[in-house]
Structure formats: structure tokens, C-alpha cells
mmCIF file of C-alpha atoms and ligand atoms in Angstrom:
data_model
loop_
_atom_site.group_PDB
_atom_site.id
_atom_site.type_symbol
_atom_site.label_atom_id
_atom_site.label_comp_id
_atom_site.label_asym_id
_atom_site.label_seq_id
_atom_site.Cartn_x
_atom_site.Cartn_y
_atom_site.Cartn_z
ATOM 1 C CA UNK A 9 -51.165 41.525 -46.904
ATOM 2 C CA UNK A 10 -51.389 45.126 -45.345
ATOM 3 C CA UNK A 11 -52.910 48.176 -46.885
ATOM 4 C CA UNK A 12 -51.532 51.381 -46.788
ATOM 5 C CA UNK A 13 -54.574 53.920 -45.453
ATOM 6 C CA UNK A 14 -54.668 56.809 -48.036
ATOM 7 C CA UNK A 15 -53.631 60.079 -46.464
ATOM 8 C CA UNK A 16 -52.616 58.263 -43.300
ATOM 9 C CA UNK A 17 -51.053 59.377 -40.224
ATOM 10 C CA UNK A 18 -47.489 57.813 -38.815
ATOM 11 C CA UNK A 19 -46.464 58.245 -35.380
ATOM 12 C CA UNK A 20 -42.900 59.525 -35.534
ATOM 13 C CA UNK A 21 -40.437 60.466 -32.498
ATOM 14 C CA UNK A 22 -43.255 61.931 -30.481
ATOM 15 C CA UNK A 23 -45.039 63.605 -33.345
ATOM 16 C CA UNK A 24 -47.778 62.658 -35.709
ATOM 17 C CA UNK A 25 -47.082 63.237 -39.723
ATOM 18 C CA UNK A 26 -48.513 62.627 -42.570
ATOM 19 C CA UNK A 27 -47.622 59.201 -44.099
ATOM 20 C CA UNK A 28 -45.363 60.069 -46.860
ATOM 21 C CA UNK A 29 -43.333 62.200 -44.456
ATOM 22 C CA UNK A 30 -42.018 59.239 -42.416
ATOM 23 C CA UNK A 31 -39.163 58.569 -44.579
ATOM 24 C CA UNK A 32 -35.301 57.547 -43.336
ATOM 25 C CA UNK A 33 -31.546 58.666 -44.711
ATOM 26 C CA UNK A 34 -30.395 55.595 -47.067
ATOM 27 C CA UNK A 35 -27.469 55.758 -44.952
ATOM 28 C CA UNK A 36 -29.248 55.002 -41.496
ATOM 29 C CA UNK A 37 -27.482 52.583 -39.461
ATOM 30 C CA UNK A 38 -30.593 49.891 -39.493
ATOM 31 C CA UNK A 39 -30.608 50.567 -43.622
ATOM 32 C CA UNK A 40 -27.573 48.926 -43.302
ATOM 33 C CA UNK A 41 -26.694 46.606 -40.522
ATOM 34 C CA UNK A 42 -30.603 45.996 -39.962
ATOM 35 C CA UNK A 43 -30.471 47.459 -36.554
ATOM 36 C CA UNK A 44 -34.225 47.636 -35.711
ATOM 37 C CA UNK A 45 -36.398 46.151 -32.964
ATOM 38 C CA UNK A 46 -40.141 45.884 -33.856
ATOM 39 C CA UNK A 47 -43.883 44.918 -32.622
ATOM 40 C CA UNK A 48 -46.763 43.773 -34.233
ATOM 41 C CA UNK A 49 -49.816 44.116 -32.431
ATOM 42 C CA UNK A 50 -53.658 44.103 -33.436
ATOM 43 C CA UNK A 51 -56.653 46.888 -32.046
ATOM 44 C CA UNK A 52 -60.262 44.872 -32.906
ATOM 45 C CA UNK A 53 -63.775 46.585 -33.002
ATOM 46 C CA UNK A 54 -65.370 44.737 -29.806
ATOM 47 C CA UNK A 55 -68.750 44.797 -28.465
ATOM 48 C CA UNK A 56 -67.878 47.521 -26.049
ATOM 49 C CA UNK A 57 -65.559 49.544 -28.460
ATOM 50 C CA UNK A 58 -61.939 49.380 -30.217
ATOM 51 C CA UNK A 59 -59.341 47.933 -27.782
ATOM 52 C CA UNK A 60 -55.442 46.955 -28.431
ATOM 53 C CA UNK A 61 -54.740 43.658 -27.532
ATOM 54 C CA UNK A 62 -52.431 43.007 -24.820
ATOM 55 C CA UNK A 63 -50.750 46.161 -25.345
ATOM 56 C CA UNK A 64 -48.746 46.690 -22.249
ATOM 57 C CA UNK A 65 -47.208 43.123 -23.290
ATOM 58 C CA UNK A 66 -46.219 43.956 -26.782
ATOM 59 C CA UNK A 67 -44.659 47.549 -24.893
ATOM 60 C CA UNK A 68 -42.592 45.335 -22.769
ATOM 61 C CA UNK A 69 -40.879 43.071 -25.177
ATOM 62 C CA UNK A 70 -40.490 45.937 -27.521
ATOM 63 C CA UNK A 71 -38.223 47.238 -24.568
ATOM 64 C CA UNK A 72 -36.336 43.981 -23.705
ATOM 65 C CA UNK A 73 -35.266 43.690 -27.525
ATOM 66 C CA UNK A 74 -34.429 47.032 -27.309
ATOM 67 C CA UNK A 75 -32.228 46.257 -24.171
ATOM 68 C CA UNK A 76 -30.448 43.256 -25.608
ATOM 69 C CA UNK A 77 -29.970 45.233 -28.348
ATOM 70 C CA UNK A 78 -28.125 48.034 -26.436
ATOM 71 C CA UNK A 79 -30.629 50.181 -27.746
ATOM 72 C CA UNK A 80 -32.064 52.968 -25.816
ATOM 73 C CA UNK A 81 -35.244 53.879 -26.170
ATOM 74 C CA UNK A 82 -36.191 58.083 -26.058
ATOM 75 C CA UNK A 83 -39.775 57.512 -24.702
ATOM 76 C CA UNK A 84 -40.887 55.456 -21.798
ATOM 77 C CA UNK A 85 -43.419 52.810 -22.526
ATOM 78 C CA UNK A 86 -46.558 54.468 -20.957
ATOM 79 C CA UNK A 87 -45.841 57.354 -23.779
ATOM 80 C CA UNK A 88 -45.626 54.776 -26.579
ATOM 81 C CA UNK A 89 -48.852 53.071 -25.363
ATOM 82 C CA UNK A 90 -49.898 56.093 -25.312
ATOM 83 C CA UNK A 91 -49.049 57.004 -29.049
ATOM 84 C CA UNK A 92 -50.126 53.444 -30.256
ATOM 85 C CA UNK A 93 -54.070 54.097 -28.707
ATOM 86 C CA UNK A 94 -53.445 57.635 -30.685
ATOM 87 C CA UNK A 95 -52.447 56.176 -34.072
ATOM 88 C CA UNK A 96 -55.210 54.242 -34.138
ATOM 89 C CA UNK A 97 -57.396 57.350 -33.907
ATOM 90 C CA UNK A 98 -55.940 59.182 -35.897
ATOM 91 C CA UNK A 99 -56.075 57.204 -38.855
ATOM 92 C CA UNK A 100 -59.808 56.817 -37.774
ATOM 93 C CA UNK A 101 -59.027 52.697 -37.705
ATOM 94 C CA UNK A 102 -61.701 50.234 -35.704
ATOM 95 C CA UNK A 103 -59.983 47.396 -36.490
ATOM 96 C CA UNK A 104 -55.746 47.676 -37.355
ATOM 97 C CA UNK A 105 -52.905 45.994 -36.799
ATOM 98 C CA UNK A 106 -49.904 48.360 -34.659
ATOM 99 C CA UNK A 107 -46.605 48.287 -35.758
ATOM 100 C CA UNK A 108 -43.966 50.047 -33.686
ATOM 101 C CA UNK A 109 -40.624 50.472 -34.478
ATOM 102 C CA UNK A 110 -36.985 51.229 -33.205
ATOM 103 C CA UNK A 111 -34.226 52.020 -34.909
ATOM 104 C CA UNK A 112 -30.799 53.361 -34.847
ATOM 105 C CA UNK A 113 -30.852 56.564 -37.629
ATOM 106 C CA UNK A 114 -28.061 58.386 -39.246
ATOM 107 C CA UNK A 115 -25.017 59.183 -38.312
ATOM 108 C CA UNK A 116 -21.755 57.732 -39.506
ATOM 109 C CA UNK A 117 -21.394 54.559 -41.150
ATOM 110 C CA UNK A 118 -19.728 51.469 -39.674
ATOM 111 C CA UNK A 119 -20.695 48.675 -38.085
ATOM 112 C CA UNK A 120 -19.907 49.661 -34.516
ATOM 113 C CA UNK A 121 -23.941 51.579 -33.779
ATOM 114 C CA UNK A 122 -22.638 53.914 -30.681
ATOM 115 C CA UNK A 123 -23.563 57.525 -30.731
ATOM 116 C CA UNK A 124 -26.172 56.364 -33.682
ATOM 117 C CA UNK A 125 -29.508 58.744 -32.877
ATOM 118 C CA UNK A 126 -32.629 56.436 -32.016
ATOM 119 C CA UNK A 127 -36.010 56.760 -33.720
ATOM 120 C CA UNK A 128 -39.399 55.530 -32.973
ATOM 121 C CA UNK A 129 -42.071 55.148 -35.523
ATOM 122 C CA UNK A 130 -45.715 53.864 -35.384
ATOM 123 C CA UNK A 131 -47.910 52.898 -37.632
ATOM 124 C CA UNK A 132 -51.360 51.375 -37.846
ATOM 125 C CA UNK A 133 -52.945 49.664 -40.876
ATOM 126 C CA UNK A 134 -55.762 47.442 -42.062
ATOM 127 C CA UNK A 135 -54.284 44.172 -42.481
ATOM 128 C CA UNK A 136 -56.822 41.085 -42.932
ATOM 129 C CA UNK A 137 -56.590 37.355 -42.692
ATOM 130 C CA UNK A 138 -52.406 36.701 -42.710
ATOM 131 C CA UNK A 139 -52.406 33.108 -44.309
ATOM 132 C CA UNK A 140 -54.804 34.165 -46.520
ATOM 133 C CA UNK A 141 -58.784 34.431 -45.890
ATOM 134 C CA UNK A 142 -59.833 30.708 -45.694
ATOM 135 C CA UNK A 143 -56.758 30.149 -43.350
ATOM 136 C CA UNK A 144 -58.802 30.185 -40.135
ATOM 137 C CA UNK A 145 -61.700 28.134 -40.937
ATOM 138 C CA UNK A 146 -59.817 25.465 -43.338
ATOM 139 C CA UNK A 147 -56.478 25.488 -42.256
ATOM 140 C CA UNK A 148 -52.750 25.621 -44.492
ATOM 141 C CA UNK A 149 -50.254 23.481 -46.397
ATOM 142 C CA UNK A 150 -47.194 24.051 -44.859
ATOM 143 C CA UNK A 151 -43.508 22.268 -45.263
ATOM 144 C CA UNK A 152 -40.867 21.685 -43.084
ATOM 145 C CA UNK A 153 -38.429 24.516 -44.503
ATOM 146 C CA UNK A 154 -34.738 23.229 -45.170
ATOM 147 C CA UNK A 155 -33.781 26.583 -43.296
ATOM 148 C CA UNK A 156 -32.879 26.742 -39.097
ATOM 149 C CA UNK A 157 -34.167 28.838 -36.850
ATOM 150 C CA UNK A 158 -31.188 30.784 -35.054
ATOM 151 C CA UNK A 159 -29.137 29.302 -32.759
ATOM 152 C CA UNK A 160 -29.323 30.975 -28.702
ATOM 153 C CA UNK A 161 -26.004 32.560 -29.710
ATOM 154 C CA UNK A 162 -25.772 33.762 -32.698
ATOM 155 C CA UNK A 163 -29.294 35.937 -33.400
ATOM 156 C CA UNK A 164 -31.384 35.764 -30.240
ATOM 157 C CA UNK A 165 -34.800 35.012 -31.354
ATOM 158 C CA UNK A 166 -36.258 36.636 -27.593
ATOM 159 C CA UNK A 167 -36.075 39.768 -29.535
ATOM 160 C CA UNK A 168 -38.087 40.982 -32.302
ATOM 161 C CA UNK A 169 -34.990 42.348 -34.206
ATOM 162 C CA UNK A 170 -35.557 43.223 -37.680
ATOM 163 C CA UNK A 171 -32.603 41.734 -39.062
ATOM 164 C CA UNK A 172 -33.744 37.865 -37.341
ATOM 165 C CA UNK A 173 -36.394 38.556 -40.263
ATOM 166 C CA UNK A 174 -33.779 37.875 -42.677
ATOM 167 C CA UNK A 175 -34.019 34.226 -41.776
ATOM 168 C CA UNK A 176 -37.920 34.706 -41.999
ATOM 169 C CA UNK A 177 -37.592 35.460 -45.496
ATOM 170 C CA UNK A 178 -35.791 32.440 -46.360
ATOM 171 C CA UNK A 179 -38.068 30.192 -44.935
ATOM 172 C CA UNK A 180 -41.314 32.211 -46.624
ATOM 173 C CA UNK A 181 -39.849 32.318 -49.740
ATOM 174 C CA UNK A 182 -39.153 28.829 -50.176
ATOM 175 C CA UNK A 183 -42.293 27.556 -48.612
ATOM 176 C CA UNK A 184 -44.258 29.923 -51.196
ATOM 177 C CA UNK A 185 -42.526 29.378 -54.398
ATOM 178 C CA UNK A 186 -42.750 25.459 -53.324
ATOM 179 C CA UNK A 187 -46.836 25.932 -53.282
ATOM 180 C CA UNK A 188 -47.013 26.235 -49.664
ATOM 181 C CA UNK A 189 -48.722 28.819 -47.383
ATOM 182 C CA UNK A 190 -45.999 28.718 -44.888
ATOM 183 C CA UNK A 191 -42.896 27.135 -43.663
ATOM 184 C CA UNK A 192 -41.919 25.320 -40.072
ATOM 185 C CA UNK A 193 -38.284 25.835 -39.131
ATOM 186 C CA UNK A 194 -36.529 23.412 -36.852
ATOM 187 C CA UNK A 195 -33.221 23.963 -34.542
ATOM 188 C CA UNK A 196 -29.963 23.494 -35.243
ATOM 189 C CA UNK A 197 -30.216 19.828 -33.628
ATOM 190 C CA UNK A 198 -33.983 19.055 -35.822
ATOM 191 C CA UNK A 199 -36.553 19.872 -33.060
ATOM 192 C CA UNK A 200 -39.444 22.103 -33.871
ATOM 193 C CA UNK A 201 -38.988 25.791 -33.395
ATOM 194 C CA UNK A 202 -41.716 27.984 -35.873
ATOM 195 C CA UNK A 203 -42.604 29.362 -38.622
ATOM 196 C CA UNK A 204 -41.317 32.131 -40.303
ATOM 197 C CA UNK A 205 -44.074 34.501 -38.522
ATOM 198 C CA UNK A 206 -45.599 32.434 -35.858
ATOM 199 C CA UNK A 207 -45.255 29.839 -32.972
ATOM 200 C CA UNK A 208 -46.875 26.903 -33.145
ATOM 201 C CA UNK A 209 -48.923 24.470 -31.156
ATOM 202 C CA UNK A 210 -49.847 20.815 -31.751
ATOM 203 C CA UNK A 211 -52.480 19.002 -30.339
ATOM 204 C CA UNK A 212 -51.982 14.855 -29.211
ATOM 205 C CA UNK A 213 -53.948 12.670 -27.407
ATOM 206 C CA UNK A 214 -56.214 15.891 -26.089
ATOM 207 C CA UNK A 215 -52.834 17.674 -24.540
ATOM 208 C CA UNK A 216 -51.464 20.313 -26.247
ATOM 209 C CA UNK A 217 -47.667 21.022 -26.637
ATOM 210 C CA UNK A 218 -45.369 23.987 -27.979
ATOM 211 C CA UNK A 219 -41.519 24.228 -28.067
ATOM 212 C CA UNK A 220 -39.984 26.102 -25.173
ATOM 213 C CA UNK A 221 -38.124 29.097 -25.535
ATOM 214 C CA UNK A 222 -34.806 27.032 -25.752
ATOM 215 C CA UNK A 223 -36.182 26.036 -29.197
ATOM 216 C CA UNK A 224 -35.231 29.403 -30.655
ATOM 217 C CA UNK A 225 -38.462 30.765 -30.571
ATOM 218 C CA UNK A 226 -39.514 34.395 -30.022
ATOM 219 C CA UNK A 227 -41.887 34.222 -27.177
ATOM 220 C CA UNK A 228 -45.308 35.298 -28.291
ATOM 221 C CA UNK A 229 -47.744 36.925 -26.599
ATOM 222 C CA UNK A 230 -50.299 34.908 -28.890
ATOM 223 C CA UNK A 231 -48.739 31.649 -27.605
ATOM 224 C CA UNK A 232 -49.045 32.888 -24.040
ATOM 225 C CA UNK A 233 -52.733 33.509 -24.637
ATOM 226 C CA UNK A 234 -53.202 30.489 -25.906
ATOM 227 C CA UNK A 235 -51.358 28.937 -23.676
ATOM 228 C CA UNK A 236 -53.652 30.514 -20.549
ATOM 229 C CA UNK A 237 -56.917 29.871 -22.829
ATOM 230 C CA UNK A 238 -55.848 26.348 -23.101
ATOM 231 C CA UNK A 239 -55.324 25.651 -19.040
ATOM 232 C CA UNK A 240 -59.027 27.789 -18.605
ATOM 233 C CA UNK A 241 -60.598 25.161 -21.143
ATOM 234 C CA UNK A 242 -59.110 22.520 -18.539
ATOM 235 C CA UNK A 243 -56.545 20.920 -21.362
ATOM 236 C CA UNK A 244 -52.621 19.876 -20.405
ATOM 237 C CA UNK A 245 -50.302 22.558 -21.481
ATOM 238 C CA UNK A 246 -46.889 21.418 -22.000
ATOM 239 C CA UNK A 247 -43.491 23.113 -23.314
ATOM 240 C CA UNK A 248 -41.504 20.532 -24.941
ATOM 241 C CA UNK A 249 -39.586 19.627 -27.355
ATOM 242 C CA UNK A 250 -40.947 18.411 -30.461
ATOM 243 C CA UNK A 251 -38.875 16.148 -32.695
ATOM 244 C CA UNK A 252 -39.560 16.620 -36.810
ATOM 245 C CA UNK A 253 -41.491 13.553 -37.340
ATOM 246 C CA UNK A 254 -44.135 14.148 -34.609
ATOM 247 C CA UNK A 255 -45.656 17.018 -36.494
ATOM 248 C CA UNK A 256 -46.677 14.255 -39.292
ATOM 249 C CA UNK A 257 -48.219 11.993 -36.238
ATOM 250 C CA UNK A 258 -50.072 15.564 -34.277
ATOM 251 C CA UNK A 259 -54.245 15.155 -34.312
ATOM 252 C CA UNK A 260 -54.094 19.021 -34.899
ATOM 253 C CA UNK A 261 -51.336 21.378 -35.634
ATOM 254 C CA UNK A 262 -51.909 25.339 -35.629
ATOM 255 C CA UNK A 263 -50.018 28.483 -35.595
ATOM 256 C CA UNK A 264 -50.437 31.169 -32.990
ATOM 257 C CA UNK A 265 -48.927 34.986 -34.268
ATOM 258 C CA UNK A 266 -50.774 38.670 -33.961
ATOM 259 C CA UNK A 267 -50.747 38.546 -37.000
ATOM 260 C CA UNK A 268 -51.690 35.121 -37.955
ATOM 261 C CA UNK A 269 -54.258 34.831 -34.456
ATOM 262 C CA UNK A 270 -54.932 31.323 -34.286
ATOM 263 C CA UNK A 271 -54.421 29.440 -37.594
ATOM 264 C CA UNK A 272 -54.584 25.695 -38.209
ATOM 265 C CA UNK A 273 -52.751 23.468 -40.332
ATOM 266 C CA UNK A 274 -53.842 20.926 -42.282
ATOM 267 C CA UNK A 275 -51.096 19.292 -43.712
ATOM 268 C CA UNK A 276 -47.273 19.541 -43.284
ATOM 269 C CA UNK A 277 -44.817 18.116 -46.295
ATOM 270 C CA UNK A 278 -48.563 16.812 -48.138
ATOM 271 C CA UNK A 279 -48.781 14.344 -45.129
ATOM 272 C CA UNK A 280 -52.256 15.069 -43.857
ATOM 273 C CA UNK A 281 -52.609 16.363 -39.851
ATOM 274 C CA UNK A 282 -55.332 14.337 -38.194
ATOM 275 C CA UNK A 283 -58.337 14.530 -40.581
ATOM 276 C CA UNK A 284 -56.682 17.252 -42.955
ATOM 277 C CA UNK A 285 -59.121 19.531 -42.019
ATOM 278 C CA UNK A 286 -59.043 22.029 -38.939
ATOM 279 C CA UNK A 287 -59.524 20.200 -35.750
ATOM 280 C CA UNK A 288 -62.198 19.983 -32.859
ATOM 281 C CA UNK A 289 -59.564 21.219 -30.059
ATOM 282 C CA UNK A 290 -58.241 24.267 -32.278
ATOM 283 C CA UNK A 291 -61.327 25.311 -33.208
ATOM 284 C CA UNK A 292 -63.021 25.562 -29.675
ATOM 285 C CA UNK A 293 -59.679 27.551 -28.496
ATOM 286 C CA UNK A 294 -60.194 29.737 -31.609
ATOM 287 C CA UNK A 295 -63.619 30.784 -30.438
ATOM 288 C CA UNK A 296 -62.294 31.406 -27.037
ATOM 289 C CA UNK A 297 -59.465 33.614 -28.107
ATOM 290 C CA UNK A 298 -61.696 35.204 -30.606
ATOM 291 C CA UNK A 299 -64.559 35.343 -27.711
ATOM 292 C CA UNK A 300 -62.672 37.348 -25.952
ATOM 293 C CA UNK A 301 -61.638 39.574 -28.903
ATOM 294 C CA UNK A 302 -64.977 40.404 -30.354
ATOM 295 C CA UNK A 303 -65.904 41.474 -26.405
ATOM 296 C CA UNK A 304 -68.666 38.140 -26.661
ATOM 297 C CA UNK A 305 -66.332 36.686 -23.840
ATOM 298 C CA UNK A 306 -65.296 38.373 -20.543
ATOM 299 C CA UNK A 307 -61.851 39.189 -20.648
ATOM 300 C CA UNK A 308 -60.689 38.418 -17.461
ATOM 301 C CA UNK A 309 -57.032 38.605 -18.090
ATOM 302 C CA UNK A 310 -57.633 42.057 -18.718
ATOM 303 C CA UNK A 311 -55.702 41.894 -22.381
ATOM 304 C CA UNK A 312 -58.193 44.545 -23.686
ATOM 305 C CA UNK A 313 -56.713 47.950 -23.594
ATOM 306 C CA UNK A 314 -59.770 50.570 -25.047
ATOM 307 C CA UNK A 315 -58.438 53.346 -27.835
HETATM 308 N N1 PPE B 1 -42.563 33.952 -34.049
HETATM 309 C C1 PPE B 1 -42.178 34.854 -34.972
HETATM 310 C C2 PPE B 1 -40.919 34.620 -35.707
HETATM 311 C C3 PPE B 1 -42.969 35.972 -35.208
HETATM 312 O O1 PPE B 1 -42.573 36.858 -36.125
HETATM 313 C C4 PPE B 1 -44.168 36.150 -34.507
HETATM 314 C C5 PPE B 1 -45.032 37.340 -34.759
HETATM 315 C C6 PPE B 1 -44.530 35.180 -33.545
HETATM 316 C C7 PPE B 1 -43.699 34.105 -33.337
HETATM 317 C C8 PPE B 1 -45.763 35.313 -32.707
HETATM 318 O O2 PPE B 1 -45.612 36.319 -31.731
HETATM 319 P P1 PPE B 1 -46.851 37.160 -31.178
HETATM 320 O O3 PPE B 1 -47.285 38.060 -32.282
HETATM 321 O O4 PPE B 1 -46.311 37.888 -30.005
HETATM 322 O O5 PPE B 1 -47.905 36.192 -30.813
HETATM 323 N N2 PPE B 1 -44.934 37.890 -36.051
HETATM 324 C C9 PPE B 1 -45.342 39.257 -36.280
HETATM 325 C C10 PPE B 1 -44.869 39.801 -37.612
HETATM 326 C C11 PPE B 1 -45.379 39.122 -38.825
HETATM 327 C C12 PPE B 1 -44.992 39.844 -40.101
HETATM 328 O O6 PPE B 1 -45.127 39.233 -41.184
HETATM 329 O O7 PPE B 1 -44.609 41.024 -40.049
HETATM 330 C C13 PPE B 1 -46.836 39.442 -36.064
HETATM 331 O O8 PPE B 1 -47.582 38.458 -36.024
HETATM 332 O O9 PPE B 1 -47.250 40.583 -35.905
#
């Protein structure tokens, strides 16, 4: 999990302040009603420096939840790439992971959020390996969680609202306290959507497929790396829909997430994937992807945005 830097810094509505400062009213609207829009985003030490990955990305679909949202953000998004490069350096970080946040504040309570004031936070922290440290070389258990993923019309899973990671929760939870490192949701009508903090990708007969946006994903900017990484390494990318039962029949399964990067899974509901081990067509996209993190591999997407 995350670490908390001791005597940190938190970007906070256009000013930096010391951690413990950053605080809310109890009565803020997103307190209540869980009116938030977030990012998660990772800086890495790389040969040439520390550089955010795919920043201007994460900025962009921090705005489009915002929009669907109603929300109204007080900054424009070169300022708030701005403030995420100075976070980092602030808190004297070579390697963090970003967190930006929006939220409606305090005003009067209600359901109805108009008039609410709007606040931006960001923070950066240390946060290591997020299934755990042997997750990216080994792979993880994971189970098919008994909760759905949101339908299009009821919680829109395009944006990175706080309150979708209510559902989240359910699915983690149970997949934990049933001895699993994760959980894969499905749709309302049983095709694969993803787990409770990532998208995934599965690997069969050497192509590689990932639910479409349809499949109430959010659409990550991992997958879409992954997704460009895999065409580069000359492999079949497809977007499809993937019924339950193919997971147990995949070669390779793996989840993509900033958090997460690339993370295989070895089994899914104790059925092994492939070999039960992490397999030959994850592992050569994981050294691509982290190739091009560690600076060892051009990046000629031009993800890498230097502190
Ligand atoms: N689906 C969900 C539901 C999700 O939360 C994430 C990121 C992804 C897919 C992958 O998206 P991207 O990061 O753009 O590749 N989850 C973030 C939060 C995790 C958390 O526990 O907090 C993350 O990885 O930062």
C-alpha cells in the first residue's frame, strides 16, 4: 500500500501546504454524496531523470470525468500538470505515484451539488508493488467476484468518480477475505469487464484481447499502452467481448492499472491460467512497457513527461 512521506507537501487549490493542513469540512458535499473525480498516475526515476508517465493523458480524463460530472474545474490542465511535476519536487520524490483530486467542498447539504465550491488537491507518495511485491514476476490468485461492474447508465465507469469506487470495494473485499489477491468483475449480462483497480488483458492463441469500453470499463491509459506496445511487438490486438468461462481457457491473463503496471495472473477461481505461472507473451510486453519506463527503451510515443 502507499506511504505517507513524513512532513510532506500537498498541492491544494493552487497552493502548496504542509500535509496535515489538507484537511476537508465533514460536511463537504463529496463527504457525503461521494462527489469526487480522481487520477492515479506514476513519476519513475529513468535513465535520463524523473518523468510522469503519460501525464497530459491522465490531465485529460481527469477533465472529461469532471465534465460528465458537471463539475467545473478552477484551473486549466496545463496549471495542474504543472502542479503535479511540482509535487513531485517538492516532496523531493524520484519515484511516486500522483494522485489528483476534484471535489465539490462545503456549502449546504443536499443532494442537488449546484453552487457547491470546487477543490483540487494533489498529492504524491511512495507507493510500491500494488498486488503485492512478487505480483509482477509470479503472477496472482484472483476470483471471479459475485459483484457487477456498473451498468452504462447507472454509474459511468468512463469516469474516475470516487463514488464508482464503492463498487471497487466490494469486489476487493470479498476477493481478499476469500484468500485472493484480487477480484474480476463481469457485466450485468456475464462478460468480462475488470478488476476492482485494473483492466485486464488475456492472451490466446498468440492474440491478445481486452473488453471494449461497452464492457463497463474505465478506459486506462495503461491498457492503451499496452495496447500500442502490443501492435509495436507485431501481436493482434483485439477489443472484444470476453465471456466468463474463457478466462479459465486464456494461455495468459494479466492486469494492466498505474497502479498495478502490468501484472499477471496465474490462476482465476484455483483453475490454473496456461502453465500457472506468468507467461512468455506478458512477460516480453512487461519489459517493453517497463523498457520504456526505466528510459532503457526509446520512448517514442513521447509518454515521458520530465519533473
Ligand atoms: N480500471 C479501474 C477500475 C481502475 O481503478 C484503474 C486504475 C484502471 C482500470 C486502470 O487505469 P489506468 O491507471 O489509467 O491504466 N486504478 C487506479 C487506482 C487504484 C487504487 O487502488 O487507488 C490506479 O491504478 O492508479
Amino acid at each position: 500500500m502507499s506511504e505517507v512521506p513524513p512532513n510532506g507537501k500537498i498541492w491544494f487549490d493552487g497552493k502548496i501546504v504542509n500535509w496535515q493542513e489538507a484537511t476537508v469540512h465533514v460536511l463537504s458535499h463529496v463527504v457525503h454524496y461521494g462527489s469526487s473525480v480522481f487520477e492515479g498516475l506514476r513519476c519513475y526515476r529513468t535513465k535520463q531523470g524523473s518523468a510522469i508517465f503519460r501525464l497530459q493523458d491522465h490531465i485529460k480524463r481527469l477533465f472529461n470525468s469532471a465534465k460528465i460530472y458537471r463539475i467545473q474545474i478552477p484551473f486549466t490542465p496545463e496549471k495542474l500538470e504543472q502542479a503535479c511535476k511540482e509535487i513531485v519536487r517538492e516532496n523531493h520524490l524520484e519515484d511516486a505515484y500522483l494522485r489528483p483530486i476534484v471535489f465539490r467542498g462545503y456549502k449546504t447539504l443536499g443532494v442537488d451539488p449546484t453552487g457547491t465550491p470546487i477543490h483540487v488537491a494533489i498529492a504524491a507518495l511512495t507507493w510500491g508493488k500494488y498486488l503485492g511485491d512478487e505480483a509482477i514476476n509470479i503472477g496472482v490468485d484472483v476470483k471471479v467476484s459475485s459483484w457487477n461492474r456498473l451498468p452504462a447508465n447507472t454509474m459511468p465507469s468512463i469516469a474516475k468518480a470516487g463514488s464508482n469506487y464503492m463498487n471497487s470495494q466490494l469486489i476487493k473485499m470479498e476477493a481478499v477475505l476469500d484468500g485472493y489477491a484480487e477480484g474480476i468483475a463481469l457485466t450485468m449480462e456475464g462478460y468480462v469487464s475488470e478488476g476492482s483497480g485494473e483492466n485486464l488483458f488475456m492472451v490466446r492463441d498468440g492474440k491478445l484481447y481486452t473488453p471494449p469500453i461497452s464492457a463497463s470499463i474505465l478506459p486506462g491509459i495503461t491498457r492503451d499502452s499496452v495496447f500500442r506496445i502490443g501492435k509495436e511487438l507485431g501481436y493482434d490486438v483485439i477489443e472484444e467481448m470476453i465471456p466468463r468461462s474463457l478466462l479459465y481457457l486464456a494461455d495468459e491473463l494479466f492486469f494492466t492499472g498505474s497502479a498495478a503496471e502490468v501484472s499477471p495472473i496465474k490462476s482465476v477461481d484455483r483453475i490454473p491460467i496456461g502453465e500457472g505461472k506468468r507467461g512468455p507473451i506478458t512477460e516480453r510486453i512487461q519489459q517493453h512497457f517497463f523498457g520504456i519506463l526505466s528510459g532503457e527503451i526509446e520512448d517514442k510515443y513521447g509518454w515521458l513527461t520530465r519533473i
